[in-house]
GROMACS .gro file of C-alpha atoms in nm:
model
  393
    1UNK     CA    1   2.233   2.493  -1.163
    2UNK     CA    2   1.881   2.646  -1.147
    3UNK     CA    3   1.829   2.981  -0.922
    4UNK     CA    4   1.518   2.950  -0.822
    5UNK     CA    5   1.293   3.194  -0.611
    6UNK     CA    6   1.043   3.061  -0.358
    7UNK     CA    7   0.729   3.256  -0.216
    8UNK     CA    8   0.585   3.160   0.111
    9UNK     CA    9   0.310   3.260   0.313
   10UNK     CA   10   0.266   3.373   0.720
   11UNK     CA   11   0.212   3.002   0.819
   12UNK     CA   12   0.508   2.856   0.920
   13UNK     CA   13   0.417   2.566   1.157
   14UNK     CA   14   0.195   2.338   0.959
   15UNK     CA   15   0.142   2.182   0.552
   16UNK     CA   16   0.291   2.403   0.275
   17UNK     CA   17   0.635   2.544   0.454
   18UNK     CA   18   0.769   2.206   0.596
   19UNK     CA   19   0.643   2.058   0.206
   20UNK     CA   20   0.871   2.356   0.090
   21UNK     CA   21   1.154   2.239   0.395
   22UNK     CA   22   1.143   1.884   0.253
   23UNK     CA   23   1.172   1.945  -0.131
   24UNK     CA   24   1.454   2.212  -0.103
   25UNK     CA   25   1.606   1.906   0.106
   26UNK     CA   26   1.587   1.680  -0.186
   27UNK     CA   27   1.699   1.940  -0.398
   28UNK     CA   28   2.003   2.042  -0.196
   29UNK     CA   29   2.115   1.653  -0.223
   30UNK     CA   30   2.072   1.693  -0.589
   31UNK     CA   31   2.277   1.979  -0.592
   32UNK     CA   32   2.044   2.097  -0.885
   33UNK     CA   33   1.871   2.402  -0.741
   34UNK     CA   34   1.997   2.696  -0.561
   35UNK     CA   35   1.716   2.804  -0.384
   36UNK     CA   36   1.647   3.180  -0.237
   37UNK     CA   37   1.334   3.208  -0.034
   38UNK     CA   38   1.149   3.476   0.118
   39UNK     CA   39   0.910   3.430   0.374
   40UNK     CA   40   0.631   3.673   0.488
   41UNK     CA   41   0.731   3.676   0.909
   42UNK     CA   42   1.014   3.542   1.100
   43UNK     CA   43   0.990   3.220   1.237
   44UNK     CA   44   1.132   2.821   1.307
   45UNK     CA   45   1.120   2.801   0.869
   46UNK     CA   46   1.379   3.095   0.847
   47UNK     CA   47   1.612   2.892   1.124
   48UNK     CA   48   1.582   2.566   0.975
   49UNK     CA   49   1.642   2.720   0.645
   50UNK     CA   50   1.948   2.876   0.808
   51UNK     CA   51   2.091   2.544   0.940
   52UNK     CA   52   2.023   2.423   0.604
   53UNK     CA   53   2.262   2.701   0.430
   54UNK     CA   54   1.944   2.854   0.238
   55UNK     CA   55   1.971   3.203   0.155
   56UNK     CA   56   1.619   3.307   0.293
   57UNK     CA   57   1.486   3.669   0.357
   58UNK     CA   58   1.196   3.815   0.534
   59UNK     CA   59   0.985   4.061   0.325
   60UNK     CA   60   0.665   4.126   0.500
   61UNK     CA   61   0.268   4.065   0.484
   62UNK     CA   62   0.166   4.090   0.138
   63UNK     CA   63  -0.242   3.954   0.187
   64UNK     CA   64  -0.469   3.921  -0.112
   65UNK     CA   65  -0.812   3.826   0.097
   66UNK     CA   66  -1.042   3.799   0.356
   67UNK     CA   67  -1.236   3.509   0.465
   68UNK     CA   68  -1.510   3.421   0.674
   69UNK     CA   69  -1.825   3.224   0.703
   70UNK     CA   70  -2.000   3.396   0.879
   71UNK     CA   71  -2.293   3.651   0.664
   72UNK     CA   72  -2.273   3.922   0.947
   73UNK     CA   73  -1.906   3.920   0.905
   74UNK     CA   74  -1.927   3.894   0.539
   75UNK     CA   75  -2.129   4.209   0.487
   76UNK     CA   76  -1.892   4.425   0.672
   77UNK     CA   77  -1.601   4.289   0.552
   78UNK     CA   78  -1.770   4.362   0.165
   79UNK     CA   79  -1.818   4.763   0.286
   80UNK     CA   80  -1.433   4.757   0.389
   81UNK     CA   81  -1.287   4.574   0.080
   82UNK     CA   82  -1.196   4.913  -0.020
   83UNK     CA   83  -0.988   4.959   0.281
   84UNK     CA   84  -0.839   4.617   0.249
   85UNK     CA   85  -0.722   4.714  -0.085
   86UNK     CA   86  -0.552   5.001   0.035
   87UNK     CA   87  -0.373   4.754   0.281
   88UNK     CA   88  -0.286   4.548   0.024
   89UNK     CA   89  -0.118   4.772  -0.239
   90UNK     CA   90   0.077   4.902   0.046
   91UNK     CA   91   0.226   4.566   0.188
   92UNK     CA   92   0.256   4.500  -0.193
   93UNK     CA   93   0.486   4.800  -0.258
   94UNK     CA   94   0.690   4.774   0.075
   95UNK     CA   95   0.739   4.403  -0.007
   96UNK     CA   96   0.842   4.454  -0.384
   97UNK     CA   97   1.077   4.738  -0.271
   98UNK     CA   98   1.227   4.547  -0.032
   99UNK     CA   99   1.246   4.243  -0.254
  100UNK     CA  100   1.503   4.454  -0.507
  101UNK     CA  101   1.723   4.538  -0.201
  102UNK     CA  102   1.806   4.159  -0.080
  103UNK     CA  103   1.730   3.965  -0.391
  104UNK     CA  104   1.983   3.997  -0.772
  105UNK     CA  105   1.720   3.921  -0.992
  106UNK     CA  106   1.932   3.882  -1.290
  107UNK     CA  107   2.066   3.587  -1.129
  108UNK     CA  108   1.691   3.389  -1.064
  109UNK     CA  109   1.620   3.191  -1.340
  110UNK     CA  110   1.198   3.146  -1.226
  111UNK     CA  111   0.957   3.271  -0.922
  112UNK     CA  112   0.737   2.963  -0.767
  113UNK     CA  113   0.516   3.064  -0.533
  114UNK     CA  114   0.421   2.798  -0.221
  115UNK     CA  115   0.068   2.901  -0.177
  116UNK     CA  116  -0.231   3.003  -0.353
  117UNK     CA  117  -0.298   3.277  -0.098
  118UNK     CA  118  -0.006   3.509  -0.169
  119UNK     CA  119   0.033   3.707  -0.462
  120UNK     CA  120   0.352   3.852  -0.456
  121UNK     CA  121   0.550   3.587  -0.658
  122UNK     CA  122   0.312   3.707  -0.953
  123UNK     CA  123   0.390   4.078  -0.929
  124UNK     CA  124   0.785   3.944  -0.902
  125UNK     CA  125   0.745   3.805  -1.232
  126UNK     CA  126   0.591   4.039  -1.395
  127UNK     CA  127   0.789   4.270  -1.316
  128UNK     CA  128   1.125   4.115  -1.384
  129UNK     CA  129   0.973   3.911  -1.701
  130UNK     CA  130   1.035   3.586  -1.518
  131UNK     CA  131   0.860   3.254  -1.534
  132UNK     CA  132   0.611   3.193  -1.255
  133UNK     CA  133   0.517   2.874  -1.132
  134UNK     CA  134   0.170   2.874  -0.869
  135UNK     CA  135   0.152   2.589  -0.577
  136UNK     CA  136  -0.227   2.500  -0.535
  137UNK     CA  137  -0.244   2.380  -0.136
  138UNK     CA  138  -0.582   2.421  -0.054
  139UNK     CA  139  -0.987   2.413  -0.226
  140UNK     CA  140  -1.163   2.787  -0.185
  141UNK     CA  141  -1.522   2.890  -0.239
  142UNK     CA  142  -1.517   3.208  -0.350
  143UNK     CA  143  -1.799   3.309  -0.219
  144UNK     CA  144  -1.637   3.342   0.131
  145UNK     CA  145  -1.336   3.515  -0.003
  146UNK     CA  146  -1.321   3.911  -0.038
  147UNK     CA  147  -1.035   3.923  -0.265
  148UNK     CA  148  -0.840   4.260  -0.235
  149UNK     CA  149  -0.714   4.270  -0.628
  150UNK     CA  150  -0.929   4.480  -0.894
  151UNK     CA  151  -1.136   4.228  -1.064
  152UNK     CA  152  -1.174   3.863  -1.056
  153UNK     CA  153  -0.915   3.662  -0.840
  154UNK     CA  154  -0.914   3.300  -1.096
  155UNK     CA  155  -0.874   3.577  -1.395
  156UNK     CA  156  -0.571   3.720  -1.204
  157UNK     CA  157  -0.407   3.385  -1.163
  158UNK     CA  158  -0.443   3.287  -1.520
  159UNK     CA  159  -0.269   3.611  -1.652
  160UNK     CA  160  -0.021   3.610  -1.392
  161UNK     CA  161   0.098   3.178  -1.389
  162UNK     CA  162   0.318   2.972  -1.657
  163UNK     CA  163   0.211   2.684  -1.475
  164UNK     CA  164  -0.004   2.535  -1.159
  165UNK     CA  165   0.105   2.243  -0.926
  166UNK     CA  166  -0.191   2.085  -0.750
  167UNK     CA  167  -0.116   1.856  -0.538
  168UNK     CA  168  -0.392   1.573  -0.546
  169UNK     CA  169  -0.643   1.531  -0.804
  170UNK     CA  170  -0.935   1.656  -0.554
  171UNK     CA  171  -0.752   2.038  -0.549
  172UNK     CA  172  -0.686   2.075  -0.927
  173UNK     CA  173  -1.028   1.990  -0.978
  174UNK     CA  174  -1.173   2.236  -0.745
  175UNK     CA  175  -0.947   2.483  -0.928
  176UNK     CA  176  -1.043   2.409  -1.242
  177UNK     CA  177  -1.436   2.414  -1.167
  178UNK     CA  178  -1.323   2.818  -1.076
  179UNK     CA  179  -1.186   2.840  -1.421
  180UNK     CA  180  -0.820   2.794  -1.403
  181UNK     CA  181  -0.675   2.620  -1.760
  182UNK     CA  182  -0.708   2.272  -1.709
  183UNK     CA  183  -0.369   2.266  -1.986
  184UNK     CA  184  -0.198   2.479  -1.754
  185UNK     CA  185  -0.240   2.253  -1.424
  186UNK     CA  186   0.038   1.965  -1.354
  187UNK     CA  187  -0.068   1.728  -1.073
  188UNK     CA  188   0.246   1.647  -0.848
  189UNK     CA  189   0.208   1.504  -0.514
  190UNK     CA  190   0.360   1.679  -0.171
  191UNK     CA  191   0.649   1.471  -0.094
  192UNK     CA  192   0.788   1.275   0.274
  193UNK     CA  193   1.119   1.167   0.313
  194UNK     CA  194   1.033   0.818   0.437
  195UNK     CA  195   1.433   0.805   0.555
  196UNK     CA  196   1.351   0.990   0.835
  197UNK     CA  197   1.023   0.760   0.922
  198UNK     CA  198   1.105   0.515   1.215
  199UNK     CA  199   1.119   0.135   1.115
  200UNK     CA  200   0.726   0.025   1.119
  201UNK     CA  201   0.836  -0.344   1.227
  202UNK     CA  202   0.655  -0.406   1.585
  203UNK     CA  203   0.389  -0.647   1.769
  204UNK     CA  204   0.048  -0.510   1.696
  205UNK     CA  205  -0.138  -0.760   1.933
  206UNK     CA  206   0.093  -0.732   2.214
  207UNK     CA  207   0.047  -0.394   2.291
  208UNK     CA  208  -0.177  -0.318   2.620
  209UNK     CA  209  -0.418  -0.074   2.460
  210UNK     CA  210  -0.482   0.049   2.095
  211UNK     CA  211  -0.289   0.421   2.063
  212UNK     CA  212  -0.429   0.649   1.834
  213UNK     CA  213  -0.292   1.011   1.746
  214UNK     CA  214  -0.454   1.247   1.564
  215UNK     CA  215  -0.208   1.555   1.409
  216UNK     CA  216  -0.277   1.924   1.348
  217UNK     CA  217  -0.393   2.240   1.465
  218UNK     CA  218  -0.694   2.244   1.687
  219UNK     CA  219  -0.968   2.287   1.530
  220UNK     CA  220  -1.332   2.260   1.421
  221UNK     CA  221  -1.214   2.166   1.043
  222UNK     CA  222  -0.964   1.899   1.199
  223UNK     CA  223  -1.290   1.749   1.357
  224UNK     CA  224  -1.125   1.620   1.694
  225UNK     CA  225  -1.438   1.666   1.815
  226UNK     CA  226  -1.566   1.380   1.599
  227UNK     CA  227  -1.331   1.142   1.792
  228UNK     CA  228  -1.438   1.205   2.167
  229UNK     CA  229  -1.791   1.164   2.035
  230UNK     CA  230  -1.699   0.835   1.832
  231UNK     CA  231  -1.522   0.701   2.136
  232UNK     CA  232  -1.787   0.798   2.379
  233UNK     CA  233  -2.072   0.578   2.185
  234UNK     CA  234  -1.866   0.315   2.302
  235UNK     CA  235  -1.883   0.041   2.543
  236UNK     CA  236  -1.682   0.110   2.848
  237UNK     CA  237  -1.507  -0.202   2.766
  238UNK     CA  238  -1.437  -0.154   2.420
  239UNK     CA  239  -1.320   0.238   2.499
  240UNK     CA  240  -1.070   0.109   2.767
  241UNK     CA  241  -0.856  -0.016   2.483
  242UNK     CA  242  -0.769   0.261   2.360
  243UNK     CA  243  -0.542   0.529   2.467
  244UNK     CA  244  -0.571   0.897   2.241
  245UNK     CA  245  -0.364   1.158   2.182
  246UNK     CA  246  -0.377   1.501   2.024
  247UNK     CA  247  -0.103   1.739   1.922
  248UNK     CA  248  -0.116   2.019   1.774
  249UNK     CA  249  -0.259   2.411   1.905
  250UNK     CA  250  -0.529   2.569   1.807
  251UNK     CA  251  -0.841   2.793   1.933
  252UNK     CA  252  -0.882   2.844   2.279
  253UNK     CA  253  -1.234   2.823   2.292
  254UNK     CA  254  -1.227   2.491   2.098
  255UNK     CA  255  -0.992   2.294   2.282
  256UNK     CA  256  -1.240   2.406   2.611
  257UNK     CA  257  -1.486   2.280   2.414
  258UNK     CA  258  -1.297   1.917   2.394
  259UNK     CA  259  -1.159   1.933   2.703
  260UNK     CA  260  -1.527   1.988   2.859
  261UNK     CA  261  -1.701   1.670   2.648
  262UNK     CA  262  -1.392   1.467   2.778
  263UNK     CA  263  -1.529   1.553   3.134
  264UNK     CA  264  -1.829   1.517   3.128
  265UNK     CA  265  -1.800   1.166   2.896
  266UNK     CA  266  -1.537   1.050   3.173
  267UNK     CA  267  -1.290   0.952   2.954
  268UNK     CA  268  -1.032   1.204   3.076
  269UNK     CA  269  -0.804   0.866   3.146
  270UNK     CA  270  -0.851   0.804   2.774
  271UNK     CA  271  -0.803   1.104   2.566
  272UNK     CA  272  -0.472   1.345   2.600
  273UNK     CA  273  -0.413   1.725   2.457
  274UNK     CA  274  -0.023   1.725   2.453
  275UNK     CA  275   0.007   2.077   2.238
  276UNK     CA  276   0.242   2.149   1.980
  277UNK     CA  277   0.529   1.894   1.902
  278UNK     CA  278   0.818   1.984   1.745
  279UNK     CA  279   0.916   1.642   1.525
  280UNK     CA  280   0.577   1.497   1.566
  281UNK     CA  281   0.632   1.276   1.317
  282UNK     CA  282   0.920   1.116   1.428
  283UNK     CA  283   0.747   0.967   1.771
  284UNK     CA  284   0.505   0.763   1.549
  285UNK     CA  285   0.622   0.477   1.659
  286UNK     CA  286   0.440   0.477   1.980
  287UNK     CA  287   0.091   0.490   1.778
  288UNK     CA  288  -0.107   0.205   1.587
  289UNK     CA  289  -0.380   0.432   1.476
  290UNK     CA  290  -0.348   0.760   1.299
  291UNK     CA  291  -0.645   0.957   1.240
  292UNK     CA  292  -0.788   1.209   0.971
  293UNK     CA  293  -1.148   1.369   1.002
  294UNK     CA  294  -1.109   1.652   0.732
  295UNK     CA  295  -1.152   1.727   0.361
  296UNK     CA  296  -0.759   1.746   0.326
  297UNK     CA  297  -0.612   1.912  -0.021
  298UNK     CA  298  -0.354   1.645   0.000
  299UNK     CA  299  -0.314   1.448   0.343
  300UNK     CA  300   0.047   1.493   0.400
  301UNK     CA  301   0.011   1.399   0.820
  302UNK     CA  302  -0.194   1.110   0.639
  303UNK     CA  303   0.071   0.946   0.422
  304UNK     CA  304   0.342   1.007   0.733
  305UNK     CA  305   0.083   0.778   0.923
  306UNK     CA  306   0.117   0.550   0.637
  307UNK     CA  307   0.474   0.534   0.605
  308UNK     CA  308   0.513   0.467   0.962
  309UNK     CA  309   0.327   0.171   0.927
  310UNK     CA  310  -0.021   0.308   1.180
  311UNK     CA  311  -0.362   0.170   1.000
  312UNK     CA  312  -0.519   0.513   0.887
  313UNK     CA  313  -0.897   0.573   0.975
  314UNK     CA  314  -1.009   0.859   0.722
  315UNK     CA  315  -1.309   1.066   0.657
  316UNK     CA  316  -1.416   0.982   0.305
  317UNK     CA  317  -1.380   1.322   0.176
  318UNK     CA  318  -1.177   1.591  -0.054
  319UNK     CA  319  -0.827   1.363  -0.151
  320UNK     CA  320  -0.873   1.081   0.121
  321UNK     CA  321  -1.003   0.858  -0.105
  322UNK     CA  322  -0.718   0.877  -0.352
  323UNK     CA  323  -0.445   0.803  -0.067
  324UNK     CA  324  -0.675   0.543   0.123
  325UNK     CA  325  -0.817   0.233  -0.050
  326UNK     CA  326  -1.085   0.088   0.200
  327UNK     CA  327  -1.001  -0.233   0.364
  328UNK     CA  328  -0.669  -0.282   0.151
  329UNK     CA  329  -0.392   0.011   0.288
  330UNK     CA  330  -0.624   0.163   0.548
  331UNK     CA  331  -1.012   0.221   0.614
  332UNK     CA  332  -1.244   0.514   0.520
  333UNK     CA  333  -1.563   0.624   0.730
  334UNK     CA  334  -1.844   0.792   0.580
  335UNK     CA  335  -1.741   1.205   0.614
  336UNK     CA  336  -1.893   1.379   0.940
  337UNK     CA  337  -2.020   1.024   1.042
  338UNK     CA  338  -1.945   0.965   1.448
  339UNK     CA  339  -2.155   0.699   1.434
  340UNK     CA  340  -1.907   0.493   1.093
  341UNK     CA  341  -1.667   0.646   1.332
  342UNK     CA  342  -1.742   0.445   1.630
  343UNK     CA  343  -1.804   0.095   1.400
  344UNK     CA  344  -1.463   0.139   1.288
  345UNK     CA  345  -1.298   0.171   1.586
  346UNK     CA  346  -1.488  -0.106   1.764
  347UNK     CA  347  -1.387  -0.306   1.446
  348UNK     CA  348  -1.065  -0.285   1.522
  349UNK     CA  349  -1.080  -0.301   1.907
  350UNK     CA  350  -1.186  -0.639   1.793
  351UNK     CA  351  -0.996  -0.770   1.539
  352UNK     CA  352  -0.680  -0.645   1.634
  353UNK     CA  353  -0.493  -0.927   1.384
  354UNK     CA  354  -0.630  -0.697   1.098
  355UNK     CA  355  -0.400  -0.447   1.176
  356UNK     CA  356  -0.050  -0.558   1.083
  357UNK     CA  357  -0.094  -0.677   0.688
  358UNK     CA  358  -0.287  -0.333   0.692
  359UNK     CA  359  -0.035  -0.136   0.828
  360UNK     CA  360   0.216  -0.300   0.608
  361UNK     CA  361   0.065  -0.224   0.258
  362UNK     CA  362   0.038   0.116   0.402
  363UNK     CA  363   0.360   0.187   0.460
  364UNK     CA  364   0.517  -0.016   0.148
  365UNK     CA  365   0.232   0.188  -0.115
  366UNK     CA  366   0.307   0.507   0.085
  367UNK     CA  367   0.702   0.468   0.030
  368UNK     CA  368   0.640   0.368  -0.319
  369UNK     CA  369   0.409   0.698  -0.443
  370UNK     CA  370   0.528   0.950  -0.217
  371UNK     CA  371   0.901   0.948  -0.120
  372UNK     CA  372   1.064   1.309  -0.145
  373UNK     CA  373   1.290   1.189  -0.450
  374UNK     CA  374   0.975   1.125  -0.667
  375UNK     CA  375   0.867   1.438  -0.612
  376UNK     CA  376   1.166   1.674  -0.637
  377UNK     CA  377   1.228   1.473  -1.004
  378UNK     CA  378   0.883   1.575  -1.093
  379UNK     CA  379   0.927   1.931  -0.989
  380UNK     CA  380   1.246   1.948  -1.150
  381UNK     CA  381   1.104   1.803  -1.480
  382UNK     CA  382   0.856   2.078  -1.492
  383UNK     CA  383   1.118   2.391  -1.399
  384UNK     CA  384   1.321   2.244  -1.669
  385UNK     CA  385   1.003   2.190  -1.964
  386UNK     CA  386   0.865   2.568  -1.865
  387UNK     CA  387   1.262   2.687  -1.892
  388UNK     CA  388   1.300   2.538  -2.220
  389UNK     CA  389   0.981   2.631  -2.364
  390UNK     CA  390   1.051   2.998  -2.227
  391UNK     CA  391   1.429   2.971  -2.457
  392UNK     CA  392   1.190   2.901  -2.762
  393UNK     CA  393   0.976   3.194  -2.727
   0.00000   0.00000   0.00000
């Protein structure tokens, strides 16, 4: 059996850590892996992962950058990266030191780090000469990144990975345009267990309105904006028949910003904010429509739409297009488009007998691609390559 050390991040609620929660899953059915983890805060990952039986420990902060758009920000964020360097190398040295104290490294077999925002795995490795595997999650532009690590942040990755998982095609191309190996990059898709997806069998055309949720945090990269203004170019007739949700949290400020177009559209009756869900995705069956207005690395609330048999409406943008074929197993507006957004869901409002054989090849492609099992045998395949390559050496 494997020992195998995993890396995560401060985010706890949303993509990467319950990808992480579902492979180790898999794994523990397998009975291949023994998996230690150690997590940057306390939170709901450390509980499940104790109700699981997962040895788990929480080592602190250790952040490599700062981000932001905006060019004021940008140029005094630049005068401080000194400062955040200091930062850094200090969470970096409490978090190593407190690594040795909970964690026999003689006994972990390789480091793989969940996100691409968190260096510590790679210091882990180096120091205890183990193989290091990198999870690419997300795209970055560099240019809004002040990375707190002497010298370049793609150079440090290189010297400091055995191997990168990206998980669509769109992310390990956006790495590689950075300068990561393209040799060194293994494309292996997050992973649902479609077990615990409710049956997708139901009357489409019988329902009195057309429900649509929309999953994730609250925010202007989400684009639930998008939606209310979609909706509200409209007929008042064709908006009636359909009944929104949104779950999730998110900024403050944003979410007033929703809640005031929904006013002053008058389509309060029409569009709900129900906050953060625990389980989300097991109350899909009360939806038809799923909806996804951002770039996503991956789109894993986009296949659970799919496996739960809702007709997915999509921004054609970063790995959308590689889930979602138009018109065959879901349909794809034109990215940042309200007005594609609003022919697509009058299309529908319209043709409501399109939605069933839609649905369906949704949910059986979905099941077919992305199931858990095909993804913890893939993951498994490449621990046990970069092991045996590592016993050559």
């Amino acid at each position: 059996m494997l020992s195998v050390l995993y890396v995560v991040d401060v985010d706890q609620y949303f993509g990467s850590p319950n990808e992480l929660l579902v492979l180790l899953k898999a794994f523990q059915k397998q009975n291949q892996i023994r998996p230690v983890v150690l997590t940057a805060i306390s939170g709901p990952l450390n509980d499940q992962l104790n109700n699981l039986g997962i040895e788990n420990h929480v080592i602190g902060r250790v952040g490599w950058y700062v981000g932001t758009d905006r060019k004021w920000k940008k140029f005094v964020k630049r005068l401080a990266t000194p400062l955040f360097y200091c930062i850094f190398k200090y969470q970096l040295s409490v978090a190593i030191k407190h690594s040795a104290t909970v964690v026999d490294f003689s006994k972990i077999d390789l480091i793989h780090t969940n996100v691409s925002i968190n260096p510590l795995g790679a210091y882990l490795a180096a120091k205890y000469h183990l193989p290091h595997i990198w999870h690419l999650r997300e795209t970055f532009t560099t240019g809004n990144l002040f990375f707190t690590v002497p010298g370049h942040a793609i150079s440090f990755m290189k010297a400091h990975a055995d191997r990168f998982v990206a998980i669509s095609e769109y992310v390990s191309n956006s790495w590689q345009s950075l300068g990561l190996p393209v040799d060194k990059i293994y494309q292996i898709a997050d992973g649902i267990d479609s077990a615990r997806i409710i049956d997708v069998n139901r009357r489409y055309s019988s329902t009195a309105y057309l429900k649509i949720v929309q999953i994730g945090s609250i925010s202007d990269f989400k684009g639930q904006i998008r939606l209310i203004k979609a909706l509200a170019l409209l007929p008042e007739k064709i908006r009636k028949k359909f009944q929104v949700d949104f779950i999730g949290d998110g900024d403050s400020s944003y979410i007033n910003q929703l809640k005031h177009l929904i006013s002053r559209e008058k389509m309060s009756g029409i569009f709900h904010l129900r906050g953060y869900v625990t389980n989300a995705m097991t109350r899909l069956q009360g939806y038809q429509i799923g909806v996804v207005s951002s770039p996503e690395g991956f789109g894993l609330t986009t296949v659970e739409y799919m496996m739960a048999g809702l007709i997915v409406i999509a921004e054609n943008s970063g790995a959308n297009s590689e889930l979602i074929s138009d018109g065959h197993n879901g349909i794809l507006y034109e990215a940042g488009s309200v007005s594609d957004l609003a022919a697509k869901l009058n299309f529908l409002a319209e043709n409501r007998e399109t939605i069933p054989n839609l649905a369906h090849q949704a949910a059986k492609e979905s099941i077919s691609r992305y199931d858990v099992s095909k993804t913890a045998s893939e993951v498994l395949a490449l621990y046990t390559d970069l092991l045996s390559g590592q016993e050559k050496k």
